Tab-separated table of C-alpha atoms in Angstrom:
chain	number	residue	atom	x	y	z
A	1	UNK	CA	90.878	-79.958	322.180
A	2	UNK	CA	88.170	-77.402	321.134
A	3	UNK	CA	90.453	-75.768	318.909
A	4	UNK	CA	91.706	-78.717	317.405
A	5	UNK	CA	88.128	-79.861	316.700
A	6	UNK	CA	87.264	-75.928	315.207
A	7	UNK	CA	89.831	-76.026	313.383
A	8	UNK	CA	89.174	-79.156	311.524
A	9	UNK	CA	87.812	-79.025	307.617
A	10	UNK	CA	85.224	-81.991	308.846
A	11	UNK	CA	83.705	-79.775	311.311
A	12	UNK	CA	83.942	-76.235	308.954
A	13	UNK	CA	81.984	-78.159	306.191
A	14	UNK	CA	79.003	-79.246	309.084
A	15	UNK	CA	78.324	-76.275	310.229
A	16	UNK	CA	78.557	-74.749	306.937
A	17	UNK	CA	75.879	-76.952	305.958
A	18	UNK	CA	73.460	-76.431	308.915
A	19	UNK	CA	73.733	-72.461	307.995
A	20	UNK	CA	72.522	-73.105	304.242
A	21	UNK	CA	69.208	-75.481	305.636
A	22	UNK	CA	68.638	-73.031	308.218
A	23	UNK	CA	68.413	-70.150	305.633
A	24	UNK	CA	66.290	-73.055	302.832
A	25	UNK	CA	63.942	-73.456	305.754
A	26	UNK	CA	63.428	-69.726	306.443
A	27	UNK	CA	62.988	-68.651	303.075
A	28	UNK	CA	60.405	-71.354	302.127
A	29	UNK	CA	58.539	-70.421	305.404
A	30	UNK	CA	58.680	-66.365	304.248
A	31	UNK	CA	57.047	-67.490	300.604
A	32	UNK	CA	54.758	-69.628	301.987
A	33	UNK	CA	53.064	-66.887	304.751
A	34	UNK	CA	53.580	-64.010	301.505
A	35	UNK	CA	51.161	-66.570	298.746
A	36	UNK	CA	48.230	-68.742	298.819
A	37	UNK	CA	48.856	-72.679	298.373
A	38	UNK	CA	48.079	-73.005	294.665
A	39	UNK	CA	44.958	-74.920	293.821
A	40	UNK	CA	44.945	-78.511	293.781
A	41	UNK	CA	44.021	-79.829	290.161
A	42	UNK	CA	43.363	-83.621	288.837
A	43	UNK	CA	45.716	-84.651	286.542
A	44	UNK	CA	44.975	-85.224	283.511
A	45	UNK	CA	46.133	-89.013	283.700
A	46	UNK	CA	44.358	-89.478	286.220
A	47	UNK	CA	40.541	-89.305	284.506
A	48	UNK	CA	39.339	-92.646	283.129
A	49	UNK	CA	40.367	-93.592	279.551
A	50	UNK	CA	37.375	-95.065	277.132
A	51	UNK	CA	37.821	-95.892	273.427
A	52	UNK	CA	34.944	-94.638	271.359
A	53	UNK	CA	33.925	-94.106	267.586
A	54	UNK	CA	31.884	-91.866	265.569
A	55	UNK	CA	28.588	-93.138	264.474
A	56	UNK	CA	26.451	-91.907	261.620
A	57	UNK	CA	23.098	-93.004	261.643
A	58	UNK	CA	21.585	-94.047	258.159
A	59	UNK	CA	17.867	-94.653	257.314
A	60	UNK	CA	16.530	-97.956	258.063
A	61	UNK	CA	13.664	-99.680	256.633
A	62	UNK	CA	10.894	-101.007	259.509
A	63	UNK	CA	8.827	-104.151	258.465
A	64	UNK	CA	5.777	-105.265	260.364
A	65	UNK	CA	5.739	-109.381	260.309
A	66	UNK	CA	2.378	-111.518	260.672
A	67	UNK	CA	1.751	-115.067	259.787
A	68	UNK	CA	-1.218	-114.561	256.910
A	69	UNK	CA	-3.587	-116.718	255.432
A	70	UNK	CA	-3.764	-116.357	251.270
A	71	UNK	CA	-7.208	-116.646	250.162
A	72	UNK	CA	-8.558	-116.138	246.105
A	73	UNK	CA	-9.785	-112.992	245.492
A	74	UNK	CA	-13.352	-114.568	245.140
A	75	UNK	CA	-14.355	-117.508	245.570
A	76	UNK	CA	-17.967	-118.378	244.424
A	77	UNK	CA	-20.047	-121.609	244.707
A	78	UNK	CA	-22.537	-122.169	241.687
A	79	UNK	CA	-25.570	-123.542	242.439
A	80	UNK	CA	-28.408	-124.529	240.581
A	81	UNK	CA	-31.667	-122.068	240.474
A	82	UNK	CA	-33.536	-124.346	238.716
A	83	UNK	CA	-34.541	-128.076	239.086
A	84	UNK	CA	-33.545	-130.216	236.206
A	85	UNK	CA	-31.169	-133.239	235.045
A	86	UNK	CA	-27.624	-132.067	233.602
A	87	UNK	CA	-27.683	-132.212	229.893
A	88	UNK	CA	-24.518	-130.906	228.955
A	89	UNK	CA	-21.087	-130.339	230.874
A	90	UNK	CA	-19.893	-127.111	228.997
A	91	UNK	CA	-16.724	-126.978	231.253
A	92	UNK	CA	-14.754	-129.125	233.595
A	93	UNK	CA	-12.246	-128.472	236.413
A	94	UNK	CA	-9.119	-126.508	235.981
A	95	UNK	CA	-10.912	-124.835	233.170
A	96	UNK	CA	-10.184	-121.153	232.254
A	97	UNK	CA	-14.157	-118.687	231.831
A	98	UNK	CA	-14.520	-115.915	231.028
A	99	UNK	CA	-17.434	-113.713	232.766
A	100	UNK	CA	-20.747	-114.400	231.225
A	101	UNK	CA	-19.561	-117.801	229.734
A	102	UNK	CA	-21.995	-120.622	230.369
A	103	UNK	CA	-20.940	-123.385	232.566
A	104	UNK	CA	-23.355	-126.304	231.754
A	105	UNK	CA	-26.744	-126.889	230.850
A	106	UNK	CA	-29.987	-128.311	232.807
A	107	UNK	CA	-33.015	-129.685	230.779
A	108	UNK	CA	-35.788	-127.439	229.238
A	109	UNK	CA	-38.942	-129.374	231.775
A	110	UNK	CA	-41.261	-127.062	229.246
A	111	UNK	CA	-39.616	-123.691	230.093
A	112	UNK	CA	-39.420	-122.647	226.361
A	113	UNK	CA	-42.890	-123.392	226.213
A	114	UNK	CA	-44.071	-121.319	229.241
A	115	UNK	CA	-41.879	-118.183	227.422
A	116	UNK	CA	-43.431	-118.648	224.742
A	117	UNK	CA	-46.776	-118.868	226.106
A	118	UNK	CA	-46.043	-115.426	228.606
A	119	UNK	CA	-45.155	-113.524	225.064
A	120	UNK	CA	-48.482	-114.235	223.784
A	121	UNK	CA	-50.561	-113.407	226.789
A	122	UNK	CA	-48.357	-109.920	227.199
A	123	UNK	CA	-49.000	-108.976	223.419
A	124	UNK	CA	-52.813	-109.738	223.863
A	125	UNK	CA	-52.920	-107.764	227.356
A	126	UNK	CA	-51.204	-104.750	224.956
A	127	UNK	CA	-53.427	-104.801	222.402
A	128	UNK	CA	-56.730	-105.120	224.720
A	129	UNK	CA	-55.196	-101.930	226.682
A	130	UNK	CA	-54.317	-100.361	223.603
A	131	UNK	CA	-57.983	-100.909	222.531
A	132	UNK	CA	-59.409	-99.695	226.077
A	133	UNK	CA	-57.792	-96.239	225.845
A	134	UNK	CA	-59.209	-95.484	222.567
A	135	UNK	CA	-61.982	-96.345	224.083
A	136	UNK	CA	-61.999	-94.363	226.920
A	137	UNK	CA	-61.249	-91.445	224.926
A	138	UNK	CA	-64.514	-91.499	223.485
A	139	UNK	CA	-66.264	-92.042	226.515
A	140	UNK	CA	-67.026	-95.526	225.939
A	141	UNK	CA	-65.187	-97.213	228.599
A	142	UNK	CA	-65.487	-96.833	232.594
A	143	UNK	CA	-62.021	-95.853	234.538
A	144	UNK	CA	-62.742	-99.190	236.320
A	145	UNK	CA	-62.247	-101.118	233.119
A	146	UNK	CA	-59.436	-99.284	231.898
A	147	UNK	CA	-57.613	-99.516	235.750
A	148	UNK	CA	-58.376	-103.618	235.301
A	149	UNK	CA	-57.291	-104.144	232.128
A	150	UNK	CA	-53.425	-102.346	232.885
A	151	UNK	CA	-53.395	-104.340	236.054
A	152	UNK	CA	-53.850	-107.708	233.616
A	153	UNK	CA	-50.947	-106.164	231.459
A	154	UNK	CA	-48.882	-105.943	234.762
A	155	UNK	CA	-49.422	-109.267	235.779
A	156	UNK	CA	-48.624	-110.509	232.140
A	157	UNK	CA	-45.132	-108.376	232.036
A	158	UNK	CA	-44.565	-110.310	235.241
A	159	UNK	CA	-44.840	-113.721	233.913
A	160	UNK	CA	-42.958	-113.179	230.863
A	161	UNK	CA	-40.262	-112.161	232.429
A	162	UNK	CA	-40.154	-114.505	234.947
A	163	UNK	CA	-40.892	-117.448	232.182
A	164	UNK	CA	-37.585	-115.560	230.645
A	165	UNK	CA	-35.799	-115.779	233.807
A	166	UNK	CA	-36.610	-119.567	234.428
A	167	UNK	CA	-35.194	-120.141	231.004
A	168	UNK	CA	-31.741	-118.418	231.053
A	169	UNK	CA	-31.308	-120.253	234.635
A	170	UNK	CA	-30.765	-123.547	232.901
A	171	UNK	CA	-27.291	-122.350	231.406
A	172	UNK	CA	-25.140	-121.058	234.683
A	173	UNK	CA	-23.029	-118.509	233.737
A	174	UNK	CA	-19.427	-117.379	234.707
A	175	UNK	CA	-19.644	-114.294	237.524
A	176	UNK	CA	-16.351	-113.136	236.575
A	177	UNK	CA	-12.763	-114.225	234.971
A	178	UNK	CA	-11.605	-116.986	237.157
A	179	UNK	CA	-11.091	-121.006	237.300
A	180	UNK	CA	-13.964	-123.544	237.403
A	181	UNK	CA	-12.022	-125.788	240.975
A	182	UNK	CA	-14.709	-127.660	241.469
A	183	UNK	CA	-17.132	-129.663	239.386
A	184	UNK	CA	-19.695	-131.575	242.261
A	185	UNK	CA	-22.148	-133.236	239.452
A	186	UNK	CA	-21.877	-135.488	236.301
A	187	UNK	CA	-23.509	-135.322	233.347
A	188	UNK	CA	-27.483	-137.188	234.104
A	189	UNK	CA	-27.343	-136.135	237.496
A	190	UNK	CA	-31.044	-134.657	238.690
A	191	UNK	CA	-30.434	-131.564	240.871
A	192	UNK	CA	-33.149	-129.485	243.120
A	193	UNK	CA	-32.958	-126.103	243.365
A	194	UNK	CA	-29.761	-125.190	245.800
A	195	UNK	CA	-27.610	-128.248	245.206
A	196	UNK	CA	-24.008	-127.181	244.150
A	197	UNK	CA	-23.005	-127.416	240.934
A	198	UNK	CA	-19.374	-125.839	241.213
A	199	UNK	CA	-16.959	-123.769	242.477
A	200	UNK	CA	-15.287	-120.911	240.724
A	201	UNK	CA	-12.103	-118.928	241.909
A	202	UNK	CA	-10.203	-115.879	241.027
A	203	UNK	CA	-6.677	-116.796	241.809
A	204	UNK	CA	-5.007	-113.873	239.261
A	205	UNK	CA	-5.348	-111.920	242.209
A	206	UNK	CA	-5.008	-112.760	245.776
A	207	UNK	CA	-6.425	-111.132	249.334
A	208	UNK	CA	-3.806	-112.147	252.333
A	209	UNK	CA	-5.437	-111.788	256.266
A	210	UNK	CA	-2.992	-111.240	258.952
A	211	UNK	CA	-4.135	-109.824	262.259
A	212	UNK	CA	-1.615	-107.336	263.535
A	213	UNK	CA	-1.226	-106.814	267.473
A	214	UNK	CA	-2.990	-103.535	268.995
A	215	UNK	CA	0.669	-102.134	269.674
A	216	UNK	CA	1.458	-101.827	266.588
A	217	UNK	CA	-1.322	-100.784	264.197
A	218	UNK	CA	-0.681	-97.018	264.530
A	219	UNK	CA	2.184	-97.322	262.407
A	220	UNK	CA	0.145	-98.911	259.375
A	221	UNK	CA	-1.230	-97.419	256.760
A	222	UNK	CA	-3.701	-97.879	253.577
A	223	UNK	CA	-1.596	-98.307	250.478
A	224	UNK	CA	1.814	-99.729	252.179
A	225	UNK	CA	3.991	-101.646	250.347
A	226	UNK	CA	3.945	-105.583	251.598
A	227	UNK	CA	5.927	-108.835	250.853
A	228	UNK	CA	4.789	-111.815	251.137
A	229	UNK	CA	7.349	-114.747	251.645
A	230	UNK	CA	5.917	-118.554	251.011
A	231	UNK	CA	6.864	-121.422	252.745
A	232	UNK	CA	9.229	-122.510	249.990
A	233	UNK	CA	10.789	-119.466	249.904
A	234	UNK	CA	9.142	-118.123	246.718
A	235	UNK	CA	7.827	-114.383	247.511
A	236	UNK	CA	4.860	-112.291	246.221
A	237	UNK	CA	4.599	-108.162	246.774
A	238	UNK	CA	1.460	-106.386	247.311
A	239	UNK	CA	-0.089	-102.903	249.075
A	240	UNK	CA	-1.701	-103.596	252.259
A	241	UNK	CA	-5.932	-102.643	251.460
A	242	UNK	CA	-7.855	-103.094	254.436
A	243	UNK	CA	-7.297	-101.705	258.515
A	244	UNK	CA	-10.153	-103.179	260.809
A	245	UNK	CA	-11.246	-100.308	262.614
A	246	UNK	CA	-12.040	-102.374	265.615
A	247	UNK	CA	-9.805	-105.334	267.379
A	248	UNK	CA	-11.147	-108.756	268.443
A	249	UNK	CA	-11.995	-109.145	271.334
A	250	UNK	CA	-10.305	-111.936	272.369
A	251	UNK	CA	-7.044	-111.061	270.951
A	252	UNK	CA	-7.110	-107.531	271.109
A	253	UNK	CA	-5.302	-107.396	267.463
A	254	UNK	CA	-7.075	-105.986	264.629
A	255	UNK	CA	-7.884	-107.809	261.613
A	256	UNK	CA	-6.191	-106.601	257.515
A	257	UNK	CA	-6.044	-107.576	254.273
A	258	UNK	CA	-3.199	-107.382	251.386
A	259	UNK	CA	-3.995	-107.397	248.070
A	260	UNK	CA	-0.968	-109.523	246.443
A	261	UNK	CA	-1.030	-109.948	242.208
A	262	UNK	CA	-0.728	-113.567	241.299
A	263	UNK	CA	0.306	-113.347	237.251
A	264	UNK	CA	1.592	-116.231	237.382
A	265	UNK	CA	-1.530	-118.187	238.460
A	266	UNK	CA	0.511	-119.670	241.541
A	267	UNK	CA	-1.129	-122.907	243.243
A	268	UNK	CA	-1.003	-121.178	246.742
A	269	UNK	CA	-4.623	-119.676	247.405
A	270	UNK	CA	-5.504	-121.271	251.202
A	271	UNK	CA	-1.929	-121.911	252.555
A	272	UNK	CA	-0.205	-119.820	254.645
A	273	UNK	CA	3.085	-117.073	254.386
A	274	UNK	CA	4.718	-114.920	256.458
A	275	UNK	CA	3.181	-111.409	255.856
A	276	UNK	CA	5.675	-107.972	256.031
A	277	UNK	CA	4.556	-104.607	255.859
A	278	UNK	CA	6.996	-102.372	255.031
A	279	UNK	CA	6.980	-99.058	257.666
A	280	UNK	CA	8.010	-95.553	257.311
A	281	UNK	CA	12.238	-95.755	257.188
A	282	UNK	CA	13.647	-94.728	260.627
A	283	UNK	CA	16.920	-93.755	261.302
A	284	UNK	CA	19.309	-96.160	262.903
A	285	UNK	CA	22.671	-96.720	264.094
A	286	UNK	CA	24.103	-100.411	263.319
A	287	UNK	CA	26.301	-101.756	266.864
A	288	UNK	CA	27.846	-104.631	268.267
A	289	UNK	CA	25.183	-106.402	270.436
A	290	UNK	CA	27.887	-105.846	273.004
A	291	UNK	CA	27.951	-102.408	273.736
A	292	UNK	CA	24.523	-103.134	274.951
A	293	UNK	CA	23.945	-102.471	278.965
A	294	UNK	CA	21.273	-101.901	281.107
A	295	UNK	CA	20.419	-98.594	282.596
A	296	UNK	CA	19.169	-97.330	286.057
A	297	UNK	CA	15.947	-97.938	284.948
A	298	UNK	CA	16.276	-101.433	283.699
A	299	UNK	CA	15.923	-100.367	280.140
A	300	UNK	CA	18.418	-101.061	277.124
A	301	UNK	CA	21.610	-98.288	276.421
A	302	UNK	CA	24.365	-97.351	274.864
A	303	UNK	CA	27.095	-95.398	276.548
A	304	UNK	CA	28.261	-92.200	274.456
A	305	UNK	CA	30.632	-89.471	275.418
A	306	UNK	CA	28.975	-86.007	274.400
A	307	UNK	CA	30.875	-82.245	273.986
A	308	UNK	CA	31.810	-81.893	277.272
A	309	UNK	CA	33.806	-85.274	277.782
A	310	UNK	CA	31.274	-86.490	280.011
A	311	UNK	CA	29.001	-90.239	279.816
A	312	UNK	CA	25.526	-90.346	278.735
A	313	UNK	CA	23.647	-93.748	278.529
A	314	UNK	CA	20.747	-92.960	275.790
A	315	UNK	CA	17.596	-95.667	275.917
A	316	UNK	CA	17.382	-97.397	272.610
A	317	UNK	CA	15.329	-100.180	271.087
A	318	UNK	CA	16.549	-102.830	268.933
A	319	UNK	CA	15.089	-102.544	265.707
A	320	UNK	CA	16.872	-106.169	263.980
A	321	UNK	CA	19.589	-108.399	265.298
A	322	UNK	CA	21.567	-110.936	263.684
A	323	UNK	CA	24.901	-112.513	264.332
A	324	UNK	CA	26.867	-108.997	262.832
A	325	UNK	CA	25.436	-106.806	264.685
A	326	UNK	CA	22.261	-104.968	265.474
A	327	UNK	CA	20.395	-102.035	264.033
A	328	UNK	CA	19.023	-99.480	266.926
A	329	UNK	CA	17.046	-96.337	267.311
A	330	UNK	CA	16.896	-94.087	270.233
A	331	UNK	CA	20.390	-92.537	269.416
A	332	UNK	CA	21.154	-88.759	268.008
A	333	UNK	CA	21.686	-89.085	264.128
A	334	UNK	CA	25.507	-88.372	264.444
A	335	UNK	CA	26.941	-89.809	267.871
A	336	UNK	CA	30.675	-90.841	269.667
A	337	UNK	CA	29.826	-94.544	270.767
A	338	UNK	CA	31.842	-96.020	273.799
A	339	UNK	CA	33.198	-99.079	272.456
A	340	UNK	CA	35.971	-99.959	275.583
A	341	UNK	CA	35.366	-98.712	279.258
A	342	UNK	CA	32.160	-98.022	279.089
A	343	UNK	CA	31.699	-100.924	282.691
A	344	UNK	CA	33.759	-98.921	283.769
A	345	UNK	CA	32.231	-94.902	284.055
A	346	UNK	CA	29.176	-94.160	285.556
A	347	UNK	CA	26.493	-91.354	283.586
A	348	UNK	CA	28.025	-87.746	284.037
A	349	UNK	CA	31.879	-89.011	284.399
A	350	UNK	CA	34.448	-87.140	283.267
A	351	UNK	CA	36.650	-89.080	280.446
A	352	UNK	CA	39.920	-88.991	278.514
A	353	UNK	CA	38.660	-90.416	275.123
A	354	UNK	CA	41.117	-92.410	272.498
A	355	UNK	CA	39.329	-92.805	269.053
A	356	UNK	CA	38.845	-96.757	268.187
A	357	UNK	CA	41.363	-97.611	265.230
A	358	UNK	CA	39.734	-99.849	262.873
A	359	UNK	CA	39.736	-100.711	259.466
A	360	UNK	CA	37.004	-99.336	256.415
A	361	UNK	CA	34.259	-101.423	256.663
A	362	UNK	CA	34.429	-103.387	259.766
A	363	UNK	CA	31.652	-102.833	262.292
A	364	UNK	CA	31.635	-101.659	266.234
């Protein structure tokens, strides 16, 4: 029965087979006591994939906005230095002057008269001195009668010219180029000495106050460019003039001014506009608001892949936002931005990276 079985091609062909995987299994067990297992390495499929794109950043110009309050450049009320009825109304409101025109006119009340009268007494007080010092020349006047008679001449140079003064009061005159905006008395009215007579602005020109939080002064300077944007959407430009050196105390802001040009003799002096100061250019990197995340920290980031493959989250600050996008600083001037994955990948990762495919023009 034995033979029959040996002898049988079914039986040649399994032991034939348990010879070869006897020799297999001896042979792999020889090369594996003669060589080291060979080191265990990640596959490259296995790292995380994130889709990225290059980034240039391009200068970007920082404003500085404050709600201002336009005032004229001056603003002067006239009032009388003399008492007097109004004779003559030389000007009325809206009125164009020049500096040095006269306004109106009060009445004389004798004033001519009193000049007139000062002249006299100052010529005579020159002539007596005049006299004296001959005199005294020759010995025939004291020092005490020479001392008296200059004090006299004083006195009289004194009254003239305040007799002169009293008379050029009468006829107000123009400070400066501006715009008579007020006119508070009529023609017969009686006015004391004090009572307003009117108002005169310089509008060709206008000063703008904004007060500008403590944060953020270090980053103004004398002589910056400004815009000012009106409430009906008409805009001036101007240089910013004036820093406070100290902040109020109750708001802790500091107080400027912006000289603005006004050509065009604008109706706007004692509204209000939105003030912007145009800062130093910074450079920038424009994103979708949605590669925004928060970092350890609590702060805002962007995710980027640097030169060795691996994650970074850089801090940034948003600079503008609107419904396209948003301009940001805190980024290196040429960077690869994480655009898909970035949840996904902690700081330091390792990452496969595919480059974003998008067309000319569109943003990340």
């Amino acid at each position: 029965m034995f033979k029959k079985l040996a002898a049988s091609p079914v039986f040649i062909a399994i032991i034939i087979a348990v010879v070869l995987l006897l020799w297999l299994l001896s042979g792999d067990n020889y090369s594996a006591k003669q060589q080291p297992p060979a080191e265990q390495q990640i596959a490259a499929e296995q790292l995380p994939l994130v889709e990225t794109r290059w980034s240039q950043a391009s200068p970007y110009q920082l404003t500085q906005v404050a709600q201002g309050h336009i005032m004229p450049w001056r603003n002067v009320s006239i009032k009388s230095q003399q008492a007097g009825t109004v004779t003559e109304l030389l000007v009325q409101q809206g009125d164009k002057v020049a500096q040095g025109d006269k306004l109106l006119r009060l009445s004389d009340e004798g004033r001519t008269a009193l000049l007139k009268q000062a002249k006299a007494n100052l010529t005579l007080k020159t002539d007596e001195l005049a006299s004296a010092r001959t005199l005294g020349k020759a010995k025939f006047l004291s020092a005490t009668e020479l001392t008296r008679l200059e004090s006299e001449l004083a006195k009289a140079e004194a009254e003239y010219q305040r007799a002169q003064l009293a008379l050029s009061q009468i006829q107000p005159i123009a400070a400066f180029n501006g715009v008579v905006d007020r006119r508070h008395i009529e023609l017969g009215d009686v006015v004391q000495v004090g009572t307003d007579l009117m108002q005169l602005v310089q509008i060709d020109q206008l000063k703008v106050s904004a007060q500008i939080p403590q944060q953020h002064i270090a980053a103004l300077q004398q002589g910056q460019a400004v815009k000012l944007r009106l409430l009906d959407g008409r805009e001036l430009s101007g240089k910013l003039s004036f820093i406070s050196y100290t902040a109020d105390t109750a708001t802790r802001s500091f107080y400027i001014e912006v000289t603005v040009p006004n050509p065009e003799l604008w109706r706007i002096a004692g509204g209000s506009a939105t003030v912007e100061v145009q800062l130093a250019p910074v450079p920038a990197h424009f994103i979708s608001p949605a590669l925004l995340s928060l970092d350890s920290t609590g702060n805002l980031a962007v995710a980027v892949v640097n030169e060795q493959q691996q994650v970074e989250f850089y801090p940034v600050q948003i600079l503008s936002a609107t419904n396209d996008g948003a301009q940001v600083s805190g980024l290196p001037d040429r960077v690869q931005i994480i655009t898909q994955g970035a949840g996904f990948v902690k700081a330091g990762a390792k990452v496969q990276v595919q480059l974003q495919t998008q067309a000319a023009g569109t943003k990340a």
